[in-house]
Each structure stands twice: as C-alpha cells, then as structure tokens.
Amino acid sequence: AQKVTQAQTEISVVEKEDVTLDCVYETRDTTYYLFWYKQPPSGELVFLIRRNSFDEQNEISGRYSWNFQKSTSSFNFTITASQVVDSAVYFCALSEAKTGANSKLTFGKGITLSVRP
Amino acid sequence: DAGVIQSPRHEVTEMGQEVTLRCKPISGHNSLFWYRQTMMRGLELLIYFNNNVPIDDSGMPEDRFSAKMPNASFSTLKIQPSEPRDSAVYFCASTSTGVPSPLHFGNGTRLTVT
C-alpha cells in the first residue's frame, strides 16, 4: 500500500525566513509520481509540481525548490525568503504509474505554514 | 480555460435528506476524481472514473454514497440519506490519462449536515 507521511503538522516562520516542508513516502512500485499541492485559506487546491521516480534532479522555480531523494524516500519542499502569501496548507502526494491510474493520488495529512510579517 | 466547476459551493442540509453534488470537468479531460477532505482523515479518494466508467470506488464510505458520470462533461456525487458525519469538503478533480498529468481540482463543495 502507498503511504505519504508529512510529520510536521504546523510551521510558523517570520517573513523572509527559509522554510523546508518534509515529505516521506512508501510504495512498492518502481515507477511512481510525486506531487506537491498548495491549499491557501480560500480552500482551493493548487498544483505546484510533479516528479517521476526516474528523475532525481532537484528543481527550482523562483523561491520554490524541491529535493527528491529515492535513497531516503523523501521529496522535500523549500520556500526561500518566505512571504505572507505563502501561508497555506501544503500537501505532498504520491500516485501509481499504472495506465489509467496514474493520477490516483494518495495525499499526506498536510502541513500548515504560517508566515508572519 | 474554465477549470473544474463544482456546485453548489456550500450546502447545508438536515440529517436524512438527500444531497447531490455536481461537477463539470475541464473539457478534454477523461479522468474524473471525487475526494473528501475532513480534519480527521485529510484528503481521501472516494471514486474515480476513466472515460465515464467507474474504475475504483473502494473509497466510497458506504451504500449511502453513489456517483455517476453520464457523460464526459458531468458527474454527480449523491448521499442518501445524509448524516452529520458526512460533513466535509468534497472536491472534484479532472485530468487526462496517458502521460501522467496533474489533477486539476475544483473549488470544492462544503457540506454541512445538521
């Protein structure tokens, strides 16, 4: 069975601090996909990134960066120079790679990030 | 592009009543998912469809829940009869099969059963 663990439940930082959100996953599949979603206070779920299990390159997008390490089954998310608008719940998710099921996501419990001015 | 459209945004109903939640996926997407979000259980997959056919409904809590997708542009999730423990935010999401593409979520329906 697949499982995603986000051990941190709540994180509070001051604006401009860097913050890392941890994600550890379990799967028996050799091919799988990892995702991060953001849920701001307005409630919608916003897609941030997708990685496949064969691509361990780190990714940077503006202030956001992701570190994928298969050896530790982790897919961590770092926000550099955090801003108040980054305040949200962040979900890590894992999906199977079977045809027709490649978007069936298993979500972690989420991490509530609060960025104080 | 219009995005995934869910209605209603909010629903308040009394225990025992029938509730129908509606979803219009993004045009061209052929996979549709219903998720439920609660504080206790987080985001749970209820059911998903590929090409209008239910593929996995193992997450549907019990027989009170049913979902249909009569065509590629419309799906419903029905709860009959509703119970207070069904109170949650219900999300619909769509995507395309094939090369894995991210799920695009609607804004959700907040259901309150009193």
XYZ file of C-alpha atoms in Angstrom:
231
model
C 0.000 0.000 0.000
C 1.091 3.534 -0.646
C 1.611 5.997 2.156
C 2.713 9.603 2.435
C 3.923 10.990 5.744
C 4.213 14.676 6.485
C 5.471 14.596 10.047
C 5.345 18.356 10.542
C 1.775 19.468 11.155
C 2.248 23.185 11.694
C 5.163 25.512 10.977
C 5.349 29.185 11.790
C 8.065 31.443 10.415
C 8.743 35.130 10.082
C 8.699 36.661 6.645
C 11.941 36.276 4.681
C 12.946 33.157 6.537
C 13.596 29.978 4.561
C 11.413 27.008 5.411
C 11.540 23.340 4.420
C 8.494 21.112 4.378
C 9.277 17.425 4.708
C 7.633 14.550 2.877
C 8.416 10.855 3.209
C 6.657 8.256 1.102
C 6.229 4.498 0.920
C 5.434 2.493 -2.174
C 6.181 -0.912 -3.646
C 6.013 0.444 -7.167
C 9.246 1.023 -9.031
C 7.620 3.721 -11.123
C 5.606 6.378 -9.387
C 4.959 10.103 -9.292
C 5.237 12.625 -6.523
C 3.351 15.887 -6.236
C 3.051 18.960 -4.077
C -0.194 20.901 -3.814
C -0.923 24.172 -2.014
C -4.238 24.916 -0.310
C -4.487 28.620 0.568
C -7.073 29.903 3.061
C -9.572 30.284 0.223
C -9.706 26.486 0.050
C -8.825 25.523 -3.485
C -6.061 23.014 -4.202
C -3.321 24.375 -6.413
C -0.848 22.125 -8.208
C 2.798 23.066 -7.618
C 4.989 20.294 -9.004
C 5.118 16.710 -10.281
C 8.195 14.464 -10.345
C 8.549 10.950 -11.653
C 10.564 8.315 -9.836
C 13.266 8.220 -12.507
C 14.127 11.859 -12.257
C 16.019 12.739 -9.113
C 17.162 16.116 -10.292
C 16.341 18.879 -7.906
C 14.015 21.507 -9.260
C 13.873 25.226 -8.654
C 11.030 27.523 -9.562
C 11.521 31.032 -8.303
C 11.532 30.899 -4.500
C 10.415 27.280 -4.513
C 12.737 24.296 -4.715
C 12.273 20.577 -4.352
C 14.727 17.906 -3.256
C 13.886 14.352 -4.312
C 15.980 11.557 -2.802
C 14.981 7.979 -3.580
C 17.531 6.625 -1.124
C 15.575 8.117 1.759
C 12.139 8.090 0.042
C 11.834 11.790 0.570
C 10.547 14.665 -1.518
C 11.112 17.846 0.452
C 9.944 21.322 -0.460
C 11.821 24.502 0.426
C 10.497 28.016 0.237
C 13.229 30.627 0.203
C 12.596 34.092 1.593
C 9.069 33.222 2.637
C 6.256 35.723 2.204
C 2.918 36.147 3.927
C 1.191 34.940 0.740
C 2.905 31.590 1.210
C 0.693 30.928 4.219
C -1.303 27.841 3.312
C -1.611 24.127 3.855
C 0.839 22.172 1.725
C 0.148 18.603 0.685
C 2.581 16.052 -0.621
C 1.030 13.263 -2.719
C 2.023 10.030 -4.415
C 0.459 8.314 -7.397
C 0.672 4.933 -9.042
C 2.095 4.666 -12.513
C -0.325 2.109 -13.882
C -2.070 3.074 -17.064
C -5.354 4.669 -16.225
C -4.422 5.061 -12.592
C -1.509 7.367 -12.897
C -3.330 10.219 -11.311
C -4.875 8.357 -8.395
C -3.268 10.346 -5.610
C -2.558 9.371 -2.043
C -2.164 12.526 -0.007
C -0.255 13.240 3.158
C -2.058 14.950 6.043
C -0.705 18.335 5.052
C 1.493 20.948 6.729
C 0.009 24.242 7.805
C 2.525 27.002 7.121
C 2.026 30.380 8.706
C 4.267 33.221 7.608
C 4.156 36.196 9.965
C 5.001 39.710 8.789
C -9.922 27.544 -19.745
C -12.775 27.422 -17.247
C -11.286 24.909 -14.833
C -13.200 22.291 -12.905
C -16.572 23.654 -11.857
C -18.351 22.367 -8.773
C -21.764 23.268 -7.465
C -23.004 24.212 -5.019
C -20.119 25.890 -3.162
C -21.897 25.419 0.145
C -24.673 23.052 1.132
C -26.401 22.892 4.494
C -28.931 20.146 4.985
C -30.633 18.196 7.702
C -29.819 14.643 8.579
C -31.748 12.206 6.448
C -32.021 14.453 3.426
C -30.623 13.602 0.025
C -27.651 15.648 -1.144
C -26.383 15.888 -4.702
C -23.035 17.442 -5.528
C -22.212 18.314 -9.103
C -19.025 18.569 -11.123
C -18.099 19.695 -14.600
C -14.556 18.610 -15.507
C -12.195 20.502 -17.750
C -13.093 19.990 -21.386
C -10.954 17.270 -22.927
C -10.075 15.594 -19.653
C -11.122 11.960 -19.500
C -10.437 11.119 -15.855
C -12.534 12.435 -13.006
C -11.986 12.020 -9.284
C -14.071 12.722 -6.193
C -12.160 13.444 -2.980
C -13.396 14.223 0.511
C -11.484 16.400 2.970
C -12.012 16.335 6.719
C -9.861 17.449 9.613
C -9.635 13.938 10.984
C -8.921 11.992 7.805
C -7.430 14.556 5.475
C -7.967 14.112 1.717
C -9.484 10.766 0.816
C -10.225 9.448 -2.639
C -13.833 8.323 -2.885
C -14.118 7.218 -6.501
C -12.643 7.867 -9.904
C -13.787 7.470 -13.488
C -11.899 6.953 -16.725
C -13.844 7.716 -19.901
C -17.053 7.932 -17.843
C -16.574 4.422 -16.416
C -16.091 3.973 -12.644
C -12.708 2.354 -12.122
C -12.247 2.301 -8.374
C -14.957 3.033 -5.835
C -13.240 1.384 -2.904
C -13.091 4.699 -1.095
C -16.842 5.218 -1.074
C -17.758 5.041 2.613
C -20.947 3.030 2.344
C -24.022 2.388 0.280
C -25.417 5.790 1.120
C -22.887 7.234 -1.306
C -23.210 6.890 -5.058
C -21.533 8.592 -8.005
C -22.384 8.780 -11.660
C -20.814 10.144 -14.779
C -23.445 10.070 -17.509
C -21.220 11.883 -19.995
C -17.767 13.359 -20.353
C -18.785 16.756 -19.065
C -20.784 15.983 -15.953
C -20.595 13.946 -12.777
C -22.646 13.760 -9.596
C -21.964 12.515 -6.101
C -25.094 11.668 -4.166
C -25.542 10.981 -0.475
C -28.844 9.460 0.578
C -29.659 9.655 3.410
C -27.121 12.169 4.678
C -25.666 12.010 8.195
C -23.784 14.579 10.304
C -20.537 12.604 9.860
C -20.748 13.287 6.125
C -19.956 16.934 6.809
C -16.796 17.711 4.873
C -15.442 19.498 1.838
C -15.939 17.452 -1.305
C -13.558 18.081 -4.167
C -13.884 17.054 -7.770
C -10.754 16.874 -9.927
C -10.035 16.021 -13.533
C -7.071 15.148 -15.677
C -6.080 13.254 -18.802
C -4.910 9.656 -18.821
C -1.776 8.715 -20.656
C 1.308 10.616 -19.652
C 0.588 11.440 -16.018
C -0.671 14.924 -15.722
C -1.559 16.694 -12.515
C -5.030 16.697 -11.104
C -6.894 19.954 -11.555
C -9.217 20.498 -8.624
C -12.452 22.385 -8.387
C -13.061 24.812 -5.545
C -14.921 22.188 -3.567
C -18.363 21.916 -2.008
C -18.543 22.476 1.727
C -21.271 20.182 3.040
C -22.763 20.619 6.483
C -25.283 18.065 7.703
C -27.093 19.068 10.893
